[in-house]
Amino acid sequence: MNDEPPPKAIDLPALLDQSPDDFRAWLAAQGAPGYRAGQVWRWAIQKRAESFEAMSDLPGALREELARAFRLRTARIDARHESPDGTEKLLLRLADDERVECVLLRDDRHHRTVCLSTQVGCAMGCVFCASGLDGVVRNLTSGEILEQVLALASLLGENERLSHVVVMGMGEPLANLDALLAALERITAEDGLGISGRRVTISTVGLPEPIRRLAQSGRPYNLAVSLHAPTDALRNELVPANRKIGLAAILAATDEYFGATGRRVTFEYVLLDAVNDRPEHARELVSLLRGRAALVNLIPFNAVEGLPYRPPASGQTARFAETLTASGLAVKIRYRKGDRIDAACGQLRRRLGPS
Ligand code: SAH
C-alpha cells in the first residue's frame, strides 16, 4: 500500500518545459495518438488556456491525466506597470518565488515587441546595468521564457498581434542557450506563436562559442552584440566579462555569424557621458568595425539609481552618430521607451526589492 500523500501541484513538471519528443513519448504512454500533441500546444500557447479542463476538444480522461502529470502555468504576475507611450512591464513571480521582468513595447508601425529575460539576475557585471548588480541567481527554464510571452500576449487588445521578440531583458541569453533555443522553437512554430525567426533578436555580451553554435543552428535569428566600447582597455572596465574574451575573439565570431546566416549583426553601444561618448571613441569605433556589414545601435544611458553614470549631454548622441554615418556605418539611435516604468533591464525588480 502506498501511504505517500498525493504530489503537490508545485512538484509537477511544467508542461511548457517539455521537449516535443518527451511530450510525444508521454502521450504515447497514455495511449493517446500523436496528433494530440499539436492540440495541446495550440491550447497552451495560442489560446493561452488557463487550465487543462478548458482544453475542450481533448477527451476528458486525457485532460485529467494531463492535470495529474503537469503544471500548466508556473508564474504569477506580481506587478504590472504601464507607461504613457504604451509600454507595459510585468514582474513575474516564478514557482520558487524568484522574480523576472518582461516588457511589451508598442510602436506606431503596429509592431508589438516582447522583451524577454533568460536568467534571474546576470553574471556579466556590466557596470552601468541594474540586472547584474547582485549577480546571477539561476537560469530560467524554456517554459519560464515562454511563459513571459504568454503573459505579455494577454495584455494585447483584440486588434493587436505580437510581431517581434527581443531577448534583451535580464540575464545573458547565450549563457542559457539551450533553454532559449527550445523556447524560441515554440515561439516560431506554426502550432506555437508563428512569429518569424527573422523577427527575433538575441542580444549578447559577446560569448564567442555560443555565437558559433547559434550560427550553426540554422535559425535566422538576428544577433545583437553589446559592445559599449571600441577598445579592450575601455571595454574591460565597462564590461568585466570582456577581460577573459576580448574584442578580437568576439568580432571573429560575429564575422562567422554573418558568413553562416547572411544576417547583418547589430552592435549595441550604450552612451555614458564622458566615459565612452567622446569624438575619439566614435573614431575608434569606426576603425574597429570598418569593412563589416554592421548596424550600430546607439542607446543613450537610462539612469539607474545608485550608479555614478549619466546619460550623454544634449547633442552628443547625434554628434557620435554623425561620425559613424560619415564613415559609411549604418546607425540607429534607440530612443528611450518606458523609462517612466523602469523599463531598462533589472530596474523594476531592484526597485521593488527582495521577494
Ligand atoms: N546580456 C545581454 C542582454 C542585456 S540587455 C547583453 O549584454 O546584450 C540589452 C541591452 O541593454 C544591452 O546592450 C545592455 O548593455 C543595455 N543596458 C543595460 N542597462 C542599461 C541602461 N541602464 N541604460 C541603457 N542600456 C542599458
Short mmCIF file of C-alpha atoms and ligand atoms in Angstrom, two decimals:
data_model
loop_
_atom_site.label_atom_id
_atom_site.label_comp_id
_atom_site.label_asym_id
_atom_site.label_seq_id
_atom_site.Cartn_x
_atom_site.Cartn_y
_atom_site.Cartn_z
CA MET A 1 0.00 0.00 0.00
CA ASN A 2 1.21 3.46 -0.84
CA ASP A 3 0.83 5.86 2.08
CA GLU A 4 2.51 8.79 0.39
CA PRO A 5 0.39 11.91 0.07
CA PRO A 6 -0.56 12.89 -3.49
CA PRO A 7 2.06 15.17 -5.08
CA LYS A 8 1.56 18.88 -4.50
CA ALA A 9 0.84 20.77 -7.72
CA ILE A 10 4.11 22.65 -7.35
CA ASP A 11 6.16 19.46 -7.59
CA LEU A 12 4.80 18.58 -11.01
CA PRO A 13 6.91 19.30 -14.07
CA ALA A 14 5.82 22.26 -16.19
CA LEU A 15 4.10 21.37 -19.46
CA LEU A 16 5.89 24.27 -21.19
CA ASP A 17 9.27 22.75 -20.27
CA GLN A 18 8.53 19.50 -22.11
CA SER A 19 10.50 18.91 -25.29
CA PRO A 20 8.44 17.82 -28.31
CA ASP A 21 9.97 14.30 -28.11
CA ASP A 22 9.36 13.89 -24.38
CA PHE A 23 5.80 15.07 -24.69
CA ARG A 24 5.05 12.74 -27.60
CA ALA A 25 6.53 9.89 -25.57
CA TRP A 26 4.32 10.83 -22.61
CA LEU A 27 1.23 10.90 -24.87
CA ALA A 28 2.13 7.50 -26.32
CA ALA A 29 2.45 6.11 -22.79
CA GLN A 30 -1.12 7.29 -22.14
CA GLY A 31 -2.22 5.53 -25.32
CA ALA A 32 -3.09 8.87 -26.93
CA PRO A 33 -2.45 9.46 -30.65
CA GLY A 34 0.45 11.72 -31.65
CA TYR A 35 -1.78 14.45 -33.11
CA ARG A 36 -2.94 15.29 -29.60
CA ALA A 37 0.45 16.98 -29.08
CA GLY A 38 -0.38 19.73 -31.58
CA GLN A 39 -3.79 20.17 -29.99
CA VAL A 40 -2.32 20.56 -26.52
CA TRP A 41 0.30 23.09 -27.70
CA ARG A 42 -2.33 25.12 -29.52
CA TRP A 43 -4.39 25.29 -26.35
CA ALA A 44 -1.43 26.04 -24.12
CA ILE A 45 0.33 28.57 -26.35
CA GLN A 46 -2.01 30.01 -29.00
CA LYS A 47 -5.15 30.07 -26.88
CA ARG A 48 -3.32 30.57 -23.59
CA ALA A 49 -5.63 28.13 -21.80
CA GLU A 50 -5.57 28.62 -18.04
CA SER A 51 -6.40 25.02 -17.20
CA PHE A 52 -6.27 21.56 -18.80
CA GLU A 53 -10.00 21.34 -18.14
CA ALA A 54 -10.52 24.18 -20.64
CA MET A 55 -8.99 22.12 -23.50
CA SER A 56 -12.45 21.18 -24.66
CA ASP A 57 -11.64 19.09 -27.74
CA LEU A 58 -9.48 16.66 -25.75
CA PRO A 59 -11.05 13.55 -24.22
CA GLY A 60 -11.90 14.08 -20.55
CA ALA A 61 -9.64 11.24 -19.43
CA LEU A 62 -6.64 12.79 -21.19
CA ARG A 63 -7.36 16.19 -19.62
CA GLU A 64 -7.36 14.52 -16.21
CA GLU A 65 -4.10 12.69 -16.94
CA LEU A 66 -2.51 15.97 -18.07
CA ALA A 67 -3.62 17.72 -14.89
CA ARG A 68 -2.16 14.89 -12.79
CA ALA A 69 1.15 14.98 -14.67
CA PHE A 70 1.89 18.65 -15.39
CA ARG A 71 1.54 22.22 -14.23
CA LEU A 72 0.15 24.41 -16.99
CA ARG A 73 1.30 27.75 -15.58
CA THR A 74 4.12 28.28 -13.11
CA ALA A 75 4.44 32.10 -12.94
CA ARG A 76 2.16 34.72 -11.44
CA ILE A 77 2.05 38.42 -12.28
CA ASP A 78 3.44 40.25 -9.25
CA ALA A 79 3.34 43.78 -10.62
CA ARG A 80 2.25 45.49 -13.82
CA HIS A 81 3.32 48.96 -14.89
CA GLU A 82 2.13 50.88 -17.91
CA SER A 83 3.82 53.94 -19.34
CA PRO A 84 2.05 56.68 -21.34
CA ASP A 85 3.84 55.57 -24.55
CA GLY A 86 2.06 52.17 -24.37
CA THR A 87 5.00 50.22 -22.94
CA GLU A 88 3.90 47.70 -20.34
CA LYS A 89 6.18 45.89 -17.97
CA LEU A 90 5.42 42.80 -15.91
CA LEU A 91 7.23 41.48 -12.91
CA LEU A 92 6.62 37.72 -12.82
CA ARG A 93 6.95 35.61 -9.71
CA LEU A 94 8.24 32.13 -10.52
CA ALA A 95 7.41 28.89 -8.70
CA ASP A 96 10.43 29.30 -6.39
CA ASP A 97 9.49 32.94 -5.64
CA GLU A 98 12.31 34.36 -7.76
CA ARG A 99 11.21 37.26 -9.92
CA VAL A 100 11.91 38.29 -13.50
CA GLU A 101 10.85 41.16 -15.69
CA CYS A 102 9.45 41.23 -19.19
CA VAL A 103 8.19 44.08 -21.33
CA LEU A 104 5.67 44.70 -24.12
CA LEU A 105 6.65 47.54 -26.45
CA ARG A 106 4.19 49.17 -28.86
CA ASP A 107 5.18 51.41 -31.75
CA ASP A 108 3.23 53.36 -34.33
CA ARG A 109 4.07 50.91 -37.13
CA HIS A 110 1.87 48.44 -35.25
CA HIS A 111 4.89 46.47 -34.14
CA ARG A 112 4.22 44.69 -30.89
CA THR A 113 7.52 43.55 -29.44
CA VAL A 114 8.12 41.46 -26.37
CA CYS A 115 11.39 41.81 -24.46
CA LEU A 116 12.30 38.62 -22.59
CA SER A 117 14.59 37.69 -19.72
CA THR A 118 16.66 34.50 -19.73
CA GLN A 119 18.13 34.45 -16.22
CA VAL A 120 17.29 35.66 -12.72
CA GLY A 121 19.98 38.32 -12.35
CA CYS A 122 23.10 38.24 -14.50
CA ALA A 123 26.73 37.21 -14.05
CA MET A 124 28.28 39.54 -16.65
CA GLY A 125 28.64 42.51 -14.30
CA CYS A 126 28.34 45.38 -16.82
CA VAL A 127 28.96 48.37 -14.57
CA PHE A 128 26.02 50.50 -15.79
CA CYS A 129 23.35 47.77 -15.80
CA ALA A 130 20.88 47.14 -12.98
CA SER A 131 20.40 43.43 -13.78
CA GLY A 132 23.86 42.32 -12.78
CA LEU A 133 24.31 44.34 -9.60
CA ASP A 134 23.53 41.33 -7.43
CA GLY A 135 24.99 38.62 -9.67
CA VAL A 136 23.13 35.70 -11.19
CA VAL A 137 20.71 33.51 -9.22
CA ARG A 138 19.81 30.90 -11.83
CA ASN A 139 18.93 30.20 -15.44
CA LEU A 140 15.30 30.30 -16.48
CA THR A 141 13.81 27.15 -17.97
CA SER A 142 12.48 27.20 -21.53
CA GLY A 143 8.95 27.15 -20.12
CA GLU A 144 9.67 30.19 -17.96
CA ILE A 145 10.98 32.06 -21.01
CA LEU A 146 7.89 31.05 -22.97
CA GLU A 147 5.55 31.97 -20.15
CA GLN A 148 6.76 35.58 -20.31
CA VAL A 149 5.50 35.75 -23.89
CA LEU A 150 2.14 34.28 -22.88
CA ALA A 151 1.76 36.76 -20.01
CA LEU A 152 2.61 39.70 -22.27
CA ALA A 153 0.36 38.44 -25.09
CA SER A 154 -2.57 38.51 -22.68
CA LEU A 155 -2.12 42.32 -22.42
CA LEU A 156 -2.79 42.80 -26.14
CA GLY A 157 -6.02 44.29 -27.40
CA GLU A 158 -8.22 42.48 -29.91
CA ASN A 159 -6.62 44.14 -32.93
CA GLU A 160 -3.04 43.72 -31.78
CA ARG A 161 -0.71 40.87 -32.75
CA LEU A 162 2.72 40.05 -31.42
CA SER A 163 5.19 40.75 -34.21
CA HIS A 164 8.71 40.79 -32.77
CA VAL A 165 10.74 39.22 -29.99
CA VAL A 166 13.86 40.76 -28.48
CA VAL A 167 15.88 38.82 -25.94
CA MET A 168 17.16 41.91 -24.13
CA GLY A 169 15.77 41.54 -20.64
CA MET A 170 17.57 40.29 -17.58
CA GLY A 171 20.42 37.86 -17.96
CA GLU A 172 22.89 36.76 -20.61
CA PRO A 173 20.92 34.77 -23.22
CA LEU A 174 23.93 32.92 -24.59
CA ALA A 175 24.77 31.66 -21.09
CA ASN A 176 21.41 29.84 -21.23
CA LEU A 177 21.30 28.98 -24.91
CA ASP A 178 19.63 25.54 -24.78
CA ALA A 179 16.61 26.81 -22.86
CA LEU A 180 16.40 29.88 -25.07
CA LEU A 181 16.52 27.87 -28.29
CA ALA A 182 13.83 25.50 -27.02
CA ALA A 183 11.57 28.46 -26.13
CA LEU A 184 12.20 30.11 -29.49
CA GLU A 185 11.25 26.88 -31.29
CA ARG A 186 7.78 27.17 -29.73
CA ILE A 187 7.59 30.91 -30.32
CA THR A 188 8.35 30.46 -34.02
CA ALA A 189 6.46 27.16 -34.55
CA GLU A 190 3.24 27.06 -36.55
CA ASP A 191 1.43 25.34 -33.68
CA GLY A 192 3.12 27.82 -31.33
CA LEU A 193 3.05 31.57 -31.88
CA GLY A 194 4.12 31.51 -35.53
CA ILE A 195 6.44 34.53 -35.22
CA SER A 196 9.08 34.51 -37.96
CA GLY A 197 12.61 33.78 -36.75
CA ARG A 198 13.69 36.84 -38.73
CA ARG A 199 11.77 38.92 -36.25
CA VAL A 200 13.64 37.53 -33.28
CA THR A 201 16.74 39.35 -31.97
CA ILE A 202 19.10 37.93 -29.37
CA SER A 203 21.31 40.40 -27.54
CA THR A 204 24.55 39.12 -26.03
CA VAL A 205 27.53 40.48 -24.15
CA GLY A 206 29.51 38.57 -26.81
CA LEU A 207 30.29 34.95 -25.94
CA PRO A 208 32.19 33.56 -28.95
CA GLU A 209 31.47 29.81 -28.62
CA PRO A 210 27.70 30.16 -28.19
CA ILE A 211 27.64 32.71 -31.03
CA ARG A 212 29.13 30.00 -33.25
CA ARG A 213 26.61 27.44 -32.01
CA LEU A 214 23.82 29.86 -32.80
CA ALA A 215 25.29 30.42 -36.27
CA GLN A 216 25.27 26.67 -36.83
CA SER A 217 21.74 26.18 -35.52
CA GLY A 218 20.41 27.11 -38.95
CA ARG A 219 17.93 29.56 -37.45
CA PRO A 220 17.63 33.05 -38.94
CA TYR A 221 17.65 34.94 -35.64
CA ASN A 222 19.20 38.40 -35.53
CA LEU A 223 22.26 38.78 -33.37
CA ALA A 224 22.99 41.95 -31.40
CA VAL A 225 26.28 42.29 -29.56
CA SER A 226 26.61 44.72 -26.66
CA LEU A 227 29.89 46.41 -27.50
CA HIS A 228 29.79 49.64 -25.46
CA ALA A 229 33.48 50.41 -26.05
CA PRO A 230 35.80 50.45 -29.08
CA THR A 231 38.93 49.21 -27.32
CA ASP A 232 39.67 46.33 -24.93
CA ALA A 233 41.09 48.76 -22.35
CA LEU A 234 37.79 50.62 -22.01
CA ARG A 235 35.59 47.56 -22.52
CA ASN A 236 37.39 45.67 -19.75
CA GLU A 237 36.25 48.45 -17.40
CA LEU A 238 32.64 48.69 -18.55
CA VAL A 239 32.01 45.03 -19.35
CA PRO A 240 34.13 42.95 -16.94
CA ALA A 241 33.26 39.75 -18.84
CA ASN A 242 35.42 41.16 -21.64
CA ARG A 243 38.64 40.57 -19.71
CA LYS A 244 38.52 36.87 -20.49
CA ILE A 245 37.20 37.27 -24.04
CA GLY A 246 38.49 40.34 -25.87
CA LEU A 247 37.10 42.22 -28.85
CA ALA A 248 39.10 40.28 -31.46
CA ALA A 249 37.51 36.93 -30.49
CA ILE A 250 34.04 38.48 -30.46
CA LEU A 251 34.43 40.04 -33.89
CA ALA A 252 35.80 36.78 -35.31
CA ALA A 253 32.66 35.02 -34.03
CA THR A 254 30.28 37.70 -35.36
CA ASP A 255 32.01 37.55 -38.76
CA GLU A 256 31.29 33.82 -38.75
CA TYR A 257 27.70 34.52 -37.76
CA PHE A 258 27.28 36.83 -40.73
CA GLY A 259 29.03 34.34 -43.03
CA ALA A 260 26.79 31.45 -41.94
CA THR A 261 23.45 33.26 -41.74
CA GLY A 262 23.76 36.28 -44.03
CA ARG A 263 22.17 38.25 -41.18
CA ARG A 264 23.78 41.63 -40.56
CA VAL A 265 24.98 41.84 -36.97
CA THR A 266 23.92 44.75 -34.75
CA PHE A 267 26.40 46.29 -32.31
CA GLU A 268 24.80 47.97 -29.31
CA TYR A 269 26.58 50.87 -27.71
CA VAL A 270 25.22 52.44 -24.52
CA LEU A 271 26.41 56.06 -24.41
CA LEU A 272 27.69 57.14 -20.99
CA ASP A 273 28.50 60.81 -20.53
CA ALA A 274 32.26 61.49 -20.70
CA VAL A 275 33.04 57.75 -20.41
CA ASN A 276 32.61 56.35 -23.93
CA ASP A 277 30.81 59.13 -25.85
CA ARG A 278 33.79 61.30 -26.87
CA PRO A 279 34.69 62.00 -30.54
CA GLU A 280 37.77 59.77 -30.25
CA HIS A 281 35.56 56.86 -29.16
CA ALA A 282 33.42 57.32 -32.26
CA ARG A 283 36.54 57.37 -34.45
CA GLU A 284 37.93 54.25 -32.76
CA LEU A 285 34.59 52.50 -33.27
CA VAL A 286 34.76 53.34 -36.96
CA SER A 287 38.20 51.69 -37.27
CA LEU A 288 37.07 48.66 -35.28
CA LEU A 289 34.01 47.97 -37.46
CA ARG A 290 35.43 49.11 -40.80
CA GLY A 291 34.63 46.76 -43.66
CA ARG A 292 31.83 44.94 -41.80
CA ALA A 293 28.16 44.81 -42.71
CA ALA A 294 27.23 46.17 -39.32
CA LEU A 295 24.46 48.20 -37.78
CA VAL A 296 25.38 50.28 -34.75
CA ASN A 297 22.57 50.79 -32.27
CA LEU A 298 23.29 53.78 -30.04
CA ILE A 299 21.47 53.69 -26.71
CA PRO A 300 21.59 56.79 -24.50
CA PHE A 301 22.17 55.52 -20.95
CA ASN A 302 18.99 55.07 -18.93
CA ALA A 303 19.83 56.34 -15.44
CA VAL A 304 19.97 53.66 -12.73
CA GLU A 305 19.57 54.74 -9.12
CA GLY A 306 22.79 54.43 -7.14
CA LEU A 307 25.09 54.23 -10.19
CA PRO A 308 27.52 57.06 -10.94
CA TYR A 309 26.88 57.23 -14.72
CA ARG A 310 24.96 59.93 -16.59
CA PRO A 311 23.22 59.97 -19.97
CA PRO A 312 25.16 61.73 -22.74
CA ALA A 313 24.88 65.53 -22.78
CA SER A 314 22.39 67.08 -25.18
CA GLY A 315 23.52 66.79 -28.81
CA GLN A 316 26.26 64.28 -28.01
CA THR A 317 24.33 61.23 -29.28
CA ALA A 318 23.67 62.97 -32.62
CA ARG A 319 27.33 64.02 -32.95
CA PHE A 320 28.52 60.49 -32.18
CA ALA A 321 26.08 59.08 -34.75
CA GLU A 322 27.24 61.61 -37.34
CA THR A 323 30.88 60.45 -37.10
CA LEU A 324 29.76 56.86 -37.68
CA THR A 325 27.42 57.60 -40.61
CA ALA A 326 30.00 59.88 -42.25
CA SER A 327 32.29 56.84 -42.50
CA GLY A 328 29.58 54.67 -44.02
CA LEU A 329 28.37 52.75 -40.96
CA ALA A 330 24.64 52.16 -40.54
CA VAL A 331 23.40 53.72 -37.31
CA LYS A 332 20.16 53.68 -35.35
CA ILE A 333 19.50 55.60 -32.19
CA ARG A 334 17.33 53.68 -29.74
CA TYR A 335 15.11 56.24 -28.12
CA ARG A 336 14.05 55.51 -24.62
CA LYS A 337 10.81 53.71 -24.21
CA GLY A 338 9.08 53.16 -20.94
CA ASP A 339 11.68 54.93 -18.83
CA ARG A 340 8.90 56.11 -16.52
CA ILE A 341 8.31 52.46 -15.57
CA ASP A 342 11.94 51.49 -15.09
CA ALA A 343 11.90 49.51 -18.32
CA ALA A 344 15.69 49.27 -18.52
CA CYS A 345 16.87 45.80 -17.56
CA GLY A 346 16.60 44.81 -13.98
CA GLN A 347 15.38 48.15 -12.71
CA LEU A 348 11.89 47.16 -11.66
CA ARG A 349 12.99 44.03 -9.86
CA ARG A 350 15.53 46.06 -7.91
CA ARG A 351 13.21 48.90 -7.05
CA LEU A 352 10.60 46.53 -5.65
CA GLY A 353 13.27 44.93 -3.50
CA PRO A 354 13.82 41.33 -2.45
CA SER A 355 10.87 38.97 -2.72
N1 SAH B 1 23.07 40.34 -21.56
C1 SAH B 1 22.58 40.80 -22.82
C2 SAH B 1 21.21 41.44 -22.71
C3 SAH B 1 21.28 42.72 -21.92
S1 SAH B 1 20.02 43.91 -22.02
C4 SAH B 1 23.58 41.78 -23.41
O1 SAH B 1 24.56 42.10 -22.75
O2 SAH B 1 23.38 42.20 -24.54
C5 SAH B 1 20.07 44.66 -23.58
C6 SAH B 1 20.91 45.93 -23.71
O3 SAH B 1 20.58 46.95 -22.75
C7 SAH B 1 22.38 45.64 -23.54
O4 SAH B 1 23.08 46.23 -24.60
C8 SAH B 1 22.70 46.32 -22.23
O5 SAH B 1 24.04 46.65 -22.13
C9 SAH B 1 21.79 47.53 -22.28
N2 SAH B 1 21.59 48.20 -20.99
C10 SAH B 1 21.72 47.68 -19.75
N3 SAH B 1 21.50 48.63 -18.81
C11 SAH B 1 21.22 49.77 -19.46
C12 SAH B 1 20.91 51.11 -19.05
N4 SAH B 1 20.82 51.42 -17.76
N5 SAH B 1 20.68 52.04 -19.99
C13 SAH B 1 20.74 51.71 -21.32
N6 SAH B 1 21.02 50.47 -21.76
C14 SAH B 1 21.27 49.52 -20.86
#
